[in-house]
mmCIF file of C-alpha atoms in Angstrom:
data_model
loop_
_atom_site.group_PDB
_atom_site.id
_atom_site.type_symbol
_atom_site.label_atom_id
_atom_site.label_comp_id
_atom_site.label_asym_id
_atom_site.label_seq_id
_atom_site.Cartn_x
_atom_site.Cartn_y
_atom_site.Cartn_z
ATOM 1 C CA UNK A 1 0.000 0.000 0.000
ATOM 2 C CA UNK A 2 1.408 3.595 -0.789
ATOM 3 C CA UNK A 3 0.142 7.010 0.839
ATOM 4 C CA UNK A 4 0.673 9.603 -2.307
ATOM 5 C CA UNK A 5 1.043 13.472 -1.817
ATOM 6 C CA UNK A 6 0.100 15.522 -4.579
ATOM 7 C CA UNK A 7 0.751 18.818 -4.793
ATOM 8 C CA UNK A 8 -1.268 20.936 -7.066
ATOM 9 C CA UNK A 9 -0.192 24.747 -8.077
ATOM 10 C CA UNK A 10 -1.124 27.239 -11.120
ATOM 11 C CA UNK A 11 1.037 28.000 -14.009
ATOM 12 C CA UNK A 12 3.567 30.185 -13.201
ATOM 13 C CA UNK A 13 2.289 32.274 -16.157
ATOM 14 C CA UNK A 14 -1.531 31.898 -14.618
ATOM 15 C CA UNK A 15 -2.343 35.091 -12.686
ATOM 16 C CA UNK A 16 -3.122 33.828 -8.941
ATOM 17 C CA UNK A 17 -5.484 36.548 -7.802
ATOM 18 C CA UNK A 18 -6.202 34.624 -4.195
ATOM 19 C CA UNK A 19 -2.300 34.558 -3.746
ATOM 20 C CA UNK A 20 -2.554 38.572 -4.734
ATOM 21 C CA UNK A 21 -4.674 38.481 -2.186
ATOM 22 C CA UNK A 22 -2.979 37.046 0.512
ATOM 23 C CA UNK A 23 -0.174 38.551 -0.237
ATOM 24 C CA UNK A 24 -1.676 42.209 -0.030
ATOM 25 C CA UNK A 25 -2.749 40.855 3.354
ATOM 26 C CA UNK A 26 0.742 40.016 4.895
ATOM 27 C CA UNK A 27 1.317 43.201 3.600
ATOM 28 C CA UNK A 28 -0.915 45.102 5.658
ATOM 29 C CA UNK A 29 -0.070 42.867 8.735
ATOM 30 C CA UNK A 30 3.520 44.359 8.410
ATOM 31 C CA UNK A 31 5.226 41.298 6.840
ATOM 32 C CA UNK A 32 6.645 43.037 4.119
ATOM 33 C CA UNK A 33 9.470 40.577 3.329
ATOM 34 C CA UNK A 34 7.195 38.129 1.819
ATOM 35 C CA UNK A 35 7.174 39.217 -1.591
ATOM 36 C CA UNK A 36 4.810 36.098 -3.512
ATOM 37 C CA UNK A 37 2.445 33.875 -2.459
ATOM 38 C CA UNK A 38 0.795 31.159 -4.606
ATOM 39 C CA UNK A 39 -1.891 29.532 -3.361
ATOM 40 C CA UNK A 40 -2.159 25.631 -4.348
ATOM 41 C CA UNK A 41 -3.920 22.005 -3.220
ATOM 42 C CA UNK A 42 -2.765 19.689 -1.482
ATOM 43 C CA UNK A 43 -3.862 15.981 -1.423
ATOM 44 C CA UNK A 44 -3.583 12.707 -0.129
ATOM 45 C CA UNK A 45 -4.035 9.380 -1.407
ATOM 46 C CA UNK A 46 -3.711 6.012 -0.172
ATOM 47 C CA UNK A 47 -3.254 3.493 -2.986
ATOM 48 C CA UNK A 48 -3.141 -0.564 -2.921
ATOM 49 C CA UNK A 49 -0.494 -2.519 -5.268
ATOM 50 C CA UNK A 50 -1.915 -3.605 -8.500
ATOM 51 C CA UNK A 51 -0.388 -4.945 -11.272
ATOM 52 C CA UNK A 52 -0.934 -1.464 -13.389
ATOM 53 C CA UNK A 53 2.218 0.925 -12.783
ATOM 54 C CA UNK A 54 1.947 3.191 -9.331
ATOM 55 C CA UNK A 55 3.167 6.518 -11.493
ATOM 56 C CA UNK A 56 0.813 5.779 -14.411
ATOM 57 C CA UNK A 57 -1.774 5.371 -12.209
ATOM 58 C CA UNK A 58 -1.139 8.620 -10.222
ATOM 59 C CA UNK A 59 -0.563 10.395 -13.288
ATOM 60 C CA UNK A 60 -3.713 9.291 -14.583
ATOM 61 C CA UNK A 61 -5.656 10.623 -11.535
ATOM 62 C CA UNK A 62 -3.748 13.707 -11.595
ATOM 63 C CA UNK A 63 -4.499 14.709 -15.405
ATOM 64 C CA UNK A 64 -8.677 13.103 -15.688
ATOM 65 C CA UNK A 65 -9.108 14.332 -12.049
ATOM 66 C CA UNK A 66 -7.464 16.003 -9.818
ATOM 67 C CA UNK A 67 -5.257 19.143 -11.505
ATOM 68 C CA UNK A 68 -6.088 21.160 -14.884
ATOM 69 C CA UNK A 69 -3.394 20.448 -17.133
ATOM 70 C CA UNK A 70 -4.262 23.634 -19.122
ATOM 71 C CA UNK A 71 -3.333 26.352 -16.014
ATOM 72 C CA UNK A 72 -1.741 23.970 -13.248
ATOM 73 C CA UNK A 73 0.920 21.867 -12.915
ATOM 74 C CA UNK A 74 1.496 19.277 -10.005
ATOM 75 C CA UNK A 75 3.952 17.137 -8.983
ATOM 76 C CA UNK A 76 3.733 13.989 -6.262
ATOM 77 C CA UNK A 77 5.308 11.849 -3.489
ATOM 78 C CA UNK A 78 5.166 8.214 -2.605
ATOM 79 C CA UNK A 79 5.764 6.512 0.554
ATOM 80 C CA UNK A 80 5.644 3.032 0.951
ATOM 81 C CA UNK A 81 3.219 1.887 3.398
ATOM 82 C CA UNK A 82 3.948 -0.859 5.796
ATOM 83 C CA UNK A 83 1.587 -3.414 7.115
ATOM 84 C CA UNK A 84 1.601 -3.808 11.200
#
C-alpha cells in the first residue's frame, strides 16, 4: 500500500489573484518581506499494489481528475506503506 502526496499549483504564467490576495494581506499585517504567495492544493491518497504501474496510475488521476493540465501543474510523493 502507498500514501501519495500531490501537490497541485497554477502555471507560473496563470495570474493567482487569491495569492494577490494574501499577499496584499501580509502586507498590511507588516510582513513586508514576503514578496509572492501562490496559493495551491494539497492531497492525499492512499493506494493498494496492482499490477498497473503506481506513477501511471497517479498520473492518470492527476491529469482526468485532480489538476487542470491547461493552467496547473502538479507534482507527487510516494511513501511506501507498511503493514503492522
Amino acid at each position: 500500500m502507498y500514501k501519495v502526496k500531490v501537490y497541485v499549483t497554477l502555471r507560473e504564467s496563470v495570474l493567482d489573484p487569491q495569492g494577490k490576495a494574501v499577499t496584499q494581506s501580509l502586507h498590511s499585517l507588516n510582513y513586508q518581506e514576503v514578496t509572492d504567495v501562490r496559493i495551491g492544493k494539497y492531497m492525499e491518497l492512499t493506494i493498494e499494489q496492482s499490477e498497473r504501474d503506481l506513477d501511471d496510475v497517479v498520473n492518470e488521476i492527476c491529469t482526468k481528475l485532480l489538476a487542470n493540465p491547461v493552467i496547473e501543474d502538479y507534482r507527487y510523493e510516494v511513501e511506501e506503506c507498511v503493514a503492522q
